[in-house]
Short mmCIF file of C-alpha atoms in Angstrom, two decimals:
data_model
loop_
_atom_site.label_atom_id
_atom_site.label_comp_id
_atom_site.label_asym_id
_atom_site.label_seq_id
_atom_site.Cartn_x
_atom_site.Cartn_y
_atom_site.Cartn_z
CA UNK A 344 -0.02 0.24 -0.37
CA UNK A 345 3.00 2.56 0.87
CA UNK A 346 4.39 1.94 -2.55
CA UNK A 347 0.90 3.07 -4.11
CA UNK A 348 0.73 6.10 -2.24
CA UNK A 349 4.16 6.86 -2.84
CA UNK A 350 3.75 6.50 -6.72
CA UNK A 351 0.54 8.50 -6.59
CA UNK A 352 2.29 11.21 -4.82
CA UNK A 353 4.93 11.41 -7.25
CA UNK A 354 2.54 11.31 -10.18
CA UNK A 355 1.89 14.99 -9.30
CA UNK A 356 5.52 15.85 -10.94
CA UNK A 357 4.22 14.18 -13.97
CA UNK A 358 1.03 15.92 -13.99
CA UNK A 359 2.39 19.08 -13.72
CA UNK A 360 4.93 18.76 -16.60
CA UNK A 361 1.92 17.59 -18.88
CA UNK A 362 -0.17 20.71 -17.93
CA UNK A 363 2.67 23.22 -18.95
CA UNK A 364 3.12 21.39 -22.38
CA UNK A 365 3.89 24.25 -24.64
CA UNK A 366 1.54 25.28 -27.64
CA UNK A 367 2.31 23.03 -30.80
CA UNK A 368 4.18 20.18 -28.55
CA UNK A 369 3.07 16.72 -26.65
CA UNK A 370 4.50 15.71 -23.69
CA UNK A 371 6.54 12.51 -23.59
CA UNK A 372 5.61 11.58 -20.10
CA UNK A 373 8.93 12.27 -18.59
CA UNK A 374 10.03 14.71 -16.12
CA UNK A 375 13.63 13.92 -15.72
CA UNK A 376 16.84 12.36 -16.56
CA UNK A 377 15.41 11.99 -20.52
CA UNK A 378 18.43 11.09 -22.39
CA UNK A 379 18.80 8.44 -19.85
CA UNK A 380 15.49 6.82 -20.04
CA UNK A 381 15.61 7.20 -23.95
CA UNK A 382 18.63 5.11 -24.04
CA UNK A 383 17.11 2.47 -22.05
CA UNK A 384 14.56 2.27 -24.34
CA UNK A 385 16.76 1.73 -27.26
CA UNK A 386 17.27 -1.50 -25.55
CA UNK A 387 13.75 -2.29 -24.57
CA UNK A 388 12.70 -1.69 -28.05
CA UNK A 389 14.93 -4.63 -28.95
CA UNK A 390 13.79 -6.96 -26.42
CA UNK A 391 10.12 -5.92 -27.74
CA UNK A 392 11.16 -6.94 -31.07
CA UNK A 393 12.41 -10.54 -29.68
CA UNK A 394 16.40 -10.05 -29.01
CA UNK A 395 17.72 -11.45 -25.89
CA UNK A 396 21.19 -9.69 -26.48
CA UNK A 397 21.47 -5.90 -26.99
CA UNK A 398 23.48 -3.99 -29.48
CA UNK A 399 24.03 0.01 -29.46
CA UNK A 400 21.52 1.63 -32.00
CA UNK A 401 22.33 5.21 -30.81
CA UNK A 402 25.81 4.97 -33.27
CA UNK A 403 26.87 4.96 -36.64
CA UNK A 404 29.51 2.51 -35.63
CA UNK A 405 29.06 -0.88 -36.15
CA UNK A 406 27.90 -3.12 -32.88
CA UNK A 407 27.31 -6.72 -32.34
CA UNK A 408 24.93 -8.03 -30.22
CA UNK A 409 27.01 -8.59 -26.75
CA UNK A 410 25.08 -6.74 -23.98
CA UNK A 411 22.50 -8.11 -21.79
CA UNK A 412 20.32 -6.34 -19.41
CA UNK A 413 17.51 -8.66 -17.55
CA UNK A 414 15.62 -5.66 -16.38
CA UNK A 415 15.01 -3.98 -20.04
CA UNK A 416 14.59 -7.42 -21.16
CA UNK A 417 11.52 -7.94 -19.07
CA UNK A 418 10.52 -4.46 -19.73
CA UNK A 419 10.40 -4.88 -23.46
CA UNK A 420 8.76 -8.23 -23.34
CA UNK A 421 5.92 -6.81 -21.39
CA UNK A 422 5.58 -3.85 -24.09
CA UNK A 423 5.50 -6.10 -26.68
CA UNK A 424 2.81 -8.76 -25.23
CA UNK A 425 0.66 -5.83 -23.77
CA UNK A 426 1.06 -3.95 -26.93
CA UNK A 427 1.89 -0.83 -24.68
CA UNK A 428 2.99 2.54 -26.08
CA UNK A 429 6.56 3.82 -24.61
CA UNK A 430 4.39 6.10 -22.08
CA UNK A 431 2.32 3.48 -20.84
CA UNK A 432 5.45 0.81 -20.61
CA UNK A 433 7.44 3.75 -18.58
CA UNK A 434 4.61 4.22 -16.20
CA UNK A 435 3.88 0.39 -15.55
CA UNK A 436 7.75 0.29 -14.90
CA UNK A 437 7.85 2.97 -12.56
CA UNK A 438 4.49 1.57 -10.89
CA UNK A 439 6.49 -1.61 -10.48
CA UNK A 440 9.45 0.08 -9.11
CA UNK A 441 7.59 1.65 -6.24
CA UNK A 442 6.10 -1.51 -5.17
CA UNK A 443 9.55 -3.71 -5.24
CA UNK A 444 11.71 -0.94 -3.76
CA UNK A 445 9.24 -0.46 -0.97
CA UNK A 446 8.69 -4.34 -0.49
CA UNK A 447 12.12 -4.69 -0.69
CA UNK A 448 12.86 -2.07 2.45
CA UNK A 449 9.96 -3.94 4.37
CA UNK A 450 11.46 -6.97 4.03
CA UNK A 451 14.69 -5.66 5.45
CA UNK A 452 13.18 -3.36 8.16
CA UNK A 453 11.41 -6.71 9.42
CA UNK A 454 14.73 -8.67 10.13
CA UNK A 455 16.76 -6.02 10.96
CA UNK A 456 14.70 -3.93 13.91
CA UNK A 457 13.12 -5.70 16.49
CA UNK A 458 10.22 -3.47 17.29
CA UNK A 459 7.21 -2.56 15.16
CA UNK A 460 7.36 1.42 15.62
CA UNK A 461 11.13 1.05 14.61
CA UNK A 462 10.09 -0.44 11.30
CA UNK A 463 7.02 1.64 10.88
CA UNK A 464 9.39 4.83 11.59
CA UNK A 465 12.17 3.54 9.02
CA UNK A 466 9.68 2.83 6.56
CA UNK A 467 8.01 6.66 6.46
CA UNK A 468 12.07 8.03 6.67
CA UNK A 469 12.67 5.74 3.63
CA UNK A 470 9.67 6.33 1.70
CA UNK A 471 9.35 10.15 2.36
CA UNK A 472 12.60 10.86 3.21
CA UNK A 473 15.07 13.73 1.76
CA UNK A 474 17.77 15.99 2.85
CA UNK A 475 18.71 19.63 3.68
CA UNK A 476 17.91 21.22 0.28
CA UNK A 477 14.75 22.49 1.25
CA UNK A 478 16.67 24.75 3.65
CA UNK A 479 19.32 25.68 0.95
CA UNK A 480 16.53 26.33 -1.46
CA UNK A 481 14.99 29.27 0.96
CA UNK A 482 18.44 30.56 1.09
CA UNK A 483 19.00 30.55 -2.46
CA UNK A 484 16.00 32.64 -2.81
CA UNK A 485 17.75 35.39 -0.97
CA UNK A 486 21.01 34.66 -2.86
CA UNK A 487 23.01 33.39 0.18
CA UNK A 488 23.62 30.01 -1.37
CA UNK A 489 23.75 29.60 -5.40
CA UNK A 490 21.62 26.61 -6.02
CA UNK A 491 21.51 26.78 -9.84
CA UNK A 492 20.09 23.49 -11.41
CA UNK A 493 23.14 23.65 -14.02
CA UNK A 494 25.49 22.91 -11.05
CA UNK A 495 24.14 19.08 -10.87
CA UNK A 496 26.11 17.08 -8.60
CA UNK A 497 28.17 19.60 -7.25
CA UNK A 498 24.66 21.66 -6.25
CA UNK A 499 24.63 22.65 -2.86
CA UNK A 500 20.79 21.26 -2.82
CA UNK A 501 22.02 18.12 -4.54
CA UNK A 502 19.18 16.36 -2.95
CA UNK A 503 16.46 18.04 -4.80
CA UNK A 504 18.64 17.63 -8.58
CA UNK A 505 19.93 13.98 -7.59
CA UNK A 506 18.05 10.79 -6.71
CA UNK A 507 20.06 10.23 -3.56
CA UNK A 508 16.91 9.81 -1.52
CA UNK A 509 14.55 6.88 -2.31
CA UNK A 510 11.72 8.98 -2.93
CA UNK A 511 13.37 10.90 -5.78
CA UNK A 512 14.35 7.72 -7.42
CA UNK A 513 10.53 6.26 -7.60
CA UNK A 514 9.76 9.78 -8.92
CA UNK A 515 12.56 9.95 -11.47
CA UNK A 516 13.80 6.65 -12.99
CA UNK A 517 12.44 3.28 -12.48
CA UNK A 518 16.13 1.91 -13.30
CA UNK A 519 16.95 3.17 -10.03
CA UNK A 520 14.09 2.33 -8.08
CA UNK A 521 13.30 -1.55 -9.46
CA UNK A 522 16.96 -2.79 -9.08
CA UNK A 523 16.92 -0.59 -5.54
CA UNK A 524 14.33 -3.02 -4.46
CA UNK A 525 16.11 -6.56 -6.13
CA UNK A 526 19.38 -4.92 -3.98
CA UNK A 527 17.69 -5.05 -0.59
CA UNK A 528 16.03 -8.36 -0.89
CA UNK A 529 19.70 -9.09 -1.44
CA UNK A 530 20.69 -7.65 1.68
CA UNK A 531 17.58 -9.02 3.41
CA UNK A 532 18.81 -12.40 2.74
CA UNK A 533 22.20 -11.48 3.68
CA UNK A 534 21.12 -10.36 7.31
CA UNK A 535 19.65 -13.76 7.64
CA UNK A 536 22.47 -15.32 6.86
CA UNK A 537 24.15 -13.37 9.74
CA UNK A 538 21.60 -13.92 11.89
CA UNK A 539 20.88 -17.41 11.59
CA UNK A 540 24.62 -18.40 10.19
CA UNK A 541 23.02 -20.73 8.07
CA UNK A 542 24.41 -21.23 4.63
CA UNK A 543 20.83 -21.57 2.79
CA UNK A 544 20.79 -17.86 3.12
CA UNK A 545 24.05 -17.05 1.75
CA UNK A 546 23.16 -18.83 -1.05
CA UNK A 547 19.90 -17.33 -1.60
CA UNK A 548 21.52 -14.02 -1.22
CA UNK A 549 24.10 -14.72 -3.95
CA UNK A 550 21.37 -15.70 -6.29
CA UNK A 551 19.55 -12.56 -5.43
CA UNK A 552 22.91 -10.62 -6.10
CA UNK A 553 23.33 -12.28 -9.28
CA UNK A 554 19.70 -11.08 -10.17
CA UNK A 555 20.19 -7.74 -9.20
CA UNK A 556 23.68 -7.88 -11.15
CA UNK A 557 21.90 -8.85 -14.39
CA UNK A 558 19.75 -5.61 -14.10
CA UNK A 559 21.95 -2.55 -13.15
CA UNK A 560 25.93 -3.99 -13.30
CA UNK A 561 26.62 -0.80 -10.90
CA UNK A 562 25.28 -2.46 -7.99
CA UNK A 563 27.99 -5.40 -8.39
CA UNK A 564 30.85 -2.85 -7.62
CA UNK A 565 28.77 -2.24 -4.03
CA UNK A 566 28.62 -6.29 -3.26
CA UNK A 567 32.14 -6.60 -4.46
CA UNK A 568 33.51 -4.14 -2.29
CA UNK A 569 31.09 -4.11 0.44
CA UNK A 570 31.52 -7.91 1.48
CA UNK A 571 35.01 -8.01 1.76
CA UNK A 572 35.08 -4.99 3.86
CA UNK A 573 32.83 -6.64 6.07
CA UNK A 574 34.84 -9.59 6.61
CA UNK A 575 38.05 -7.77 6.49
CA UNK A 576 36.29 -6.07 9.67
CA UNK A 577 35.03 -8.76 11.28
CA UNK A 578 38.26 -10.63 11.31
CA UNK A 579 39.99 -7.57 12.61
CA UNK A 580 37.82 -7.46 15.77
CA UNK A 581 38.21 -11.01 16.75
CA UNK A 582 41.00 -12.86 14.64
CA UNK A 583 39.20 -15.92 14.84
CA UNK A 584 37.11 -16.53 11.91
CA UNK A 585 36.77 -20.11 10.82
CA UNK A 586 37.57 -19.87 7.08
CA UNK A 587 33.98 -21.67 6.11
CA UNK A 588 32.49 -18.64 8.03
CA UNK A 589 34.28 -16.43 5.73
CA UNK A 590 33.85 -18.10 2.80
CA UNK A 591 29.93 -18.17 3.19
CA UNK A 592 30.08 -14.23 4.05
CA UNK A 593 31.95 -13.91 0.41
CA UNK A 594 29.99 -16.28 -1.32
CA UNK A 595 27.92 -13.55 -2.94
CA UNK A 596 30.60 -11.48 -4.22
CA UNK A 597 32.50 -14.63 -5.24
CA UNK A 598 29.83 -15.92 -7.37
CA UNK A 599 29.08 -12.39 -8.87
CA UNK A 600 32.80 -12.27 -10.09
CA UNK A 601 31.89 -13.77 -13.40
CA UNK A 602 29.55 -10.96 -13.85
CA UNK A 603 31.61 -8.12 -12.76
CA UNK A 604 34.16 -9.50 -15.42
CA UNK A 605 31.51 -9.82 -18.09
CA UNK A 606 30.67 -6.44 -17.65
CA UNK A 607 34.30 -4.97 -17.24
CA UNK A 608 34.72 -6.52 -20.90
CA UNK A 609 31.29 -4.76 -22.29
CA UNK A 610 32.01 -1.29 -20.83
CA UNK A 611 35.33 -0.78 -20.86
CA UNK A 612 36.93 -2.99 -23.72
CA UNK A 613 34.37 -3.43 -25.81
CA UNK A 614 34.94 -1.19 -29.06
CA UNK A 615 31.38 0.42 -29.22
CA UNK A 616 29.94 -0.16 -25.81
CA UNK A 617 33.41 1.02 -23.60
CA UNK A 618 32.01 4.71 -24.53
CA UNK A 619 28.97 4.78 -22.22
CA UNK A 620 31.65 4.15 -19.10
CA UNK A 621 32.44 7.82 -19.87
CA UNK A 622 29.51 8.74 -18.12
CA UNK A 623 31.53 8.21 -15.01
CA UNK A 624 33.64 11.11 -15.86
CA UNK A 625 31.89 13.33 -13.61
CA UNK A 626 33.34 16.41 -11.53
CA UNK A 627 33.85 15.79 -7.69
CA UNK A 628 30.70 16.53 -5.81
CA UNK A 629 31.30 18.19 -2.28
CA UNK A 630 31.44 16.20 0.60
CA UNK A 631 29.88 18.33 2.93
CA UNK A 632 26.89 19.14 0.43
CA UNK A 633 26.29 16.03 0.01
CA UNK A 634 26.63 15.06 3.82
CA UNK A 635 23.84 17.53 4.32
CA UNK A 636 21.69 16.32 1.41
CA UNK A 637 21.30 12.83 3.43
CA UNK A 638 19.28 14.84 5.87
CA UNK A 639 18.13 13.73 9.37
CA UNK A 640 19.09 10.17 8.60
CA UNK A 641 22.66 10.85 7.68
CA UNK A 642 23.10 13.40 10.72
CA UNK A 643 21.87 10.72 13.13
CA UNK A 644 24.28 8.05 11.64
CA UNK A 645 27.37 10.41 12.39
CA UNK A 646 25.92 10.93 15.87
CA UNK A 647 25.59 7.20 16.30
CA UNK A 648 29.41 6.70 14.77
CA UNK A 649 30.45 9.41 17.07
CA UNK A 650 29.07 7.44 20.21
CA UNK A 651 30.72 3.78 19.15
CA UNK A 652 33.74 4.21 21.08
CA UNK A 653 31.66 4.01 24.25
CA UNK A 654 28.85 2.00 22.82
CA UNK A 655 30.04 -0.44 20.05
CA UNK A 656 28.00 -2.35 17.19
CA UNK A 657 26.90 -5.25 19.36
CA UNK A 658 25.51 -7.44 16.04
CA UNK A 659 26.93 -8.26 12.79
CA UNK A 660 23.90 -6.77 11.30
CA UNK A 661 24.75 -3.42 12.81
CA UNK A 662 28.38 -3.67 11.48
CA UNK A 663 27.35 -5.15 8.21
CA UNK A 664 25.05 -1.60 7.69
CA UNK A 665 28.10 0.25 8.99
CA UNK A 666 30.51 -0.85 6.96
CA UNK A 667 27.88 -0.81 3.79
CA UNK A 668 27.40 3.06 4.15
CA UNK A 669 30.86 3.82 4.79
CA UNK A 670 32.10 1.79 1.78
CA UNK A 671 29.06 3.42 -0.65
CA UNK A 672 30.04 6.82 0.72
CA UNK A 673 33.69 6.29 0.04
CA UNK A 674 32.91 4.63 -3.94
CA UNK A 675 30.68 7.51 -4.46
CA UNK A 676 33.70 10.04 -3.41
CA UNK A 677 36.30 7.94 -5.37
CA UNK A 678 36.57 10.29 -7.99
CA UNK A 679 38.21 12.66 -5.27
CA UNK A 680 41.49 10.31 -5.49
CA UNK A 681 44.09 10.16 -7.96
CA UNK A 682 47.12 8.24 -8.63
CA UNK A 683 49.87 9.68 -10.68
CA UNK A 684 47.46 12.36 -12.08
CA UNK A 685 44.90 9.67 -13.14
CA UNK A 686 41.62 8.92 -11.20
CA UNK A 687 41.46 6.03 -9.48
CA UNK A 688 37.62 5.22 -9.68
CA UNK A 689 36.03 6.61 -12.47
CA UNK A 690 32.51 4.73 -12.54
CA UNK A 691 29.72 6.74 -12.50
CA UNK A 692 27.97 8.10 -9.15
CA UNK A 693 24.76 5.98 -9.64
CA UNK A 694 26.79 3.85 -7.25
CA UNK A 695 25.43 5.72 -4.43
CA UNK A 696 22.25 5.08 -5.00
CA UNK A 697 21.70 2.59 -2.19
CA UNK A 698 23.44 4.89 0.77
CA UNK A 699 19.96 5.39 2.56
CA UNK A 700 19.15 2.09 3.52
CA UNK A 701 21.77 1.52 6.01
CA UNK A 702 21.56 4.73 7.38
CA UNK A 703 17.97 4.99 7.95
CA UNK A 704 18.48 1.59 9.74
CA UNK A 705 21.31 2.63 12.19
CA UNK A 706 19.65 6.08 12.56
CA UNK A 707 16.32 4.85 13.69
CA UNK A 708 18.39 3.14 16.49
CA UNK A 709 19.20 6.79 17.92
CA UNK A 710 15.67 7.94 18.09
CA UNK A 711 15.50 6.95 21.79
CA UNK A 712 19.01 8.10 22.60
CA UNK A 713 17.61 11.56 21.07
CA UNK A 714 14.25 11.22 23.22
CA UNK A 715 16.38 11.23 26.16
CA UNK A 716 18.86 13.74 25.72
CA UNK A 717 15.54 16.06 24.91
CA UNK A 718 14.00 14.84 28.14
CA UNK A 719 11.38 13.56 26.67
CA UNK A 720 9.75 11.12 29.16
CA UNK A 721 6.21 11.07 28.48
CA UNK A 722 4.64 8.61 25.89
CA UNK A 723 2.46 11.60 24.16
CA UNK A 724 5.40 13.96 24.27
CA UNK A 725 7.52 11.03 22.55
CA UNK A 726 4.88 10.80 19.72
CA UNK A 727 4.56 14.33 18.97
CA UNK A 728 8.31 14.28 18.61
CA UNK A 729 8.45 11.49 16.31
CA UNK A 730 5.72 12.79 14.38
CA UNK A 731 7.87 16.63 14.08
CA UNK A 732 10.86 14.53 13.31
CA UNK A 733 9.17 12.33 10.55
CA UNK A 734 7.58 15.74 9.00
CA UNK A 735 10.77 17.68 9.09
CA UNK A 736 12.23 14.68 7.24
CA UNK A 737 9.92 14.77 4.72
CA UNK A 738 10.18 18.41 3.89
CA UNK A 739 12.70 17.66 0.76
CA UNK A 740 10.50 15.14 -0.78
CA UNK A 741 7.44 17.78 -0.97
CA UNK A 742 9.76 20.22 -2.21
CA UNK A 743 11.38 17.60 -5.03
CA UNK A 744 7.52 17.20 -6.41
CA UNK A 745 7.60 20.85 -7.20
CA UNK A 746 10.90 21.48 -8.01
CA UNK A 747 11.47 18.99 -10.45
CA UNK A 748 8.31 19.14 -11.90
CA UNK A 749 8.97 23.06 -12.41
CA UNK A 750 12.30 22.32 -14.22
CA UNK A 751 10.68 19.14 -16.09
CA UNK A 752 8.39 21.80 -17.81
CA UNK A 753 11.11 23.91 -19.22
CA UNK A 754 13.20 20.97 -20.31
CA UNK A 755 12.63 20.69 -24.12
CA UNK A 756 13.75 17.27 -24.13
CA UNK A 757 10.67 16.13 -22.58
CA UNK A 758 8.37 17.59 -25.44
CA UNK A 759 8.02 16.77 -28.90
CA UNK A 760 6.84 19.25 -31.65
CA UNK A 761 4.01 18.26 -33.70
CA UNK A 762 6.28 18.58 -37.16
CA UNK A 763 8.78 16.42 -35.19
CA UNK A 764 6.14 13.79 -34.41
CA UNK A 765 5.23 13.90 -38.12
CA UNK A 766 9.03 13.21 -39.18
CA UNK A 767 8.81 10.54 -36.59
CA UNK A 768 6.18 9.09 -38.32
CA UNK A 769 7.70 9.22 -41.90
CA UNK A 770 10.91 7.78 -40.38
CA UNK A 771 8.77 4.80 -38.93
CA UNK A 772 7.55 3.94 -42.32
CA UNK A 773 10.66 4.58 -44.40
CA UNK A 774 13.75 3.54 -42.40
CA UNK A 775 15.18 0.17 -42.13
CA UNK A 776 17.07 -1.45 -38.87
CA UNK A 777 20.42 -0.71 -40.36
CA UNK A 778 20.19 2.61 -41.60
CA UNK A 779 21.60 5.80 -40.26
CA UNK A 780 19.61 9.07 -39.23
CA UNK A 781 21.43 12.05 -38.89
CA UNK A 782 19.75 14.19 -36.41
CA UNK A 783 19.95 16.50 -33.46
CA UNK A 784 21.12 15.07 -30.09
CA UNK A 785 17.80 15.74 -28.56
CA UNK A 786 15.85 14.39 -31.78
CA UNK A 787 17.89 11.26 -32.00
CA UNK A 788 17.27 10.51 -28.23
CA UNK A 789 13.63 10.66 -28.89
CA UNK A 790 13.67 8.39 -31.94
CA UNK A 791 15.19 5.77 -29.39
CA UNK A 792 12.28 6.38 -26.78
CA UNK A 793 9.64 6.33 -29.71
CA UNK A 794 10.33 4.11 -32.44
CA UNK A 795 12.20 0.71 -32.60
#
């Protein structure tokens, strides 16, 4: 139900953009990230035509069918089976992402948090949370902070521009939300393995990790970095880890290595697809602004780290979440690091999509401590304080709906001129699969969205 509610709220952005369609244009049903979404459809259309392996159709270069993506295969097959338009397909895909993502976090909250009120609180923080971009946007109206949208990942109000928070992922892009939900199912299975020490949970986690990798390869980087870091930390704590325990803890990463190697070949060595990796060439993001973008949950997480010297993390589950958050944070900011003048990490900052989950789960445990520090004793006082906390935590998401709608309504790539629609219809009748169409970047991108 929560996924349906969040999806309904995010639909407001799409309604605003559609309502602001300029005369002589038609809305494409996209609010943001049009270039990315259009490129996804260059593969989705291939799946709808019956292909299981994809080539890059967005270039004049000859390209063999070498790329596989389970998510785009399923979406393309659904578009073909139900005869959906690209716009209807996108809405159905977004709805699926909302359901799977909220389901994934709910399953993890059930196994990770002991009390019902903690689970409900964490769910609301996850579904409606935002950062402090709303405050920086207010300062921007007075010229105190520069929050121009052109800054992108360097914007002080980064959580209003990028999809750091799950709410933003649900609104903007199902390629974020749907695989993110699968990733959380992997984490749920892994945590059950830590809690029970039974091999079947680690094996199930390894299977889910490989399904996740086939849908969004970025998260293979996370899996193959977090698990060794977690094992190393646990080994340093005790210096007494049986080889079987270490092996089971590493199993999802070990079994993901063949996929990791395949995607390394595709995006680093393949003569055509290697150019897609250039999207990782992003300017460094301010660590300060990014941390503020994590919102109240981020501040509570930092507070818990500060207290860890006197109150150590008692369970492997807690330690796993801490390692996960720190490693993802480090990966996201890896392009700050250079060796001999070359960036050590050049992959896309999309690797940071999953960071809020471990932060929220750790932050939830700090709420009773915060209530104690504020001398809140009566249950009614605690309830009012918790409600106020959740409302402030949701400010960013409330503004995100209108902020992105306003930006989306002035983005030319979200609309199609009537004359261009006529040109598209002509192309659909006359162009063969191996023809090359010379066009502007925006129009060429729309071809990928609207046509096979």
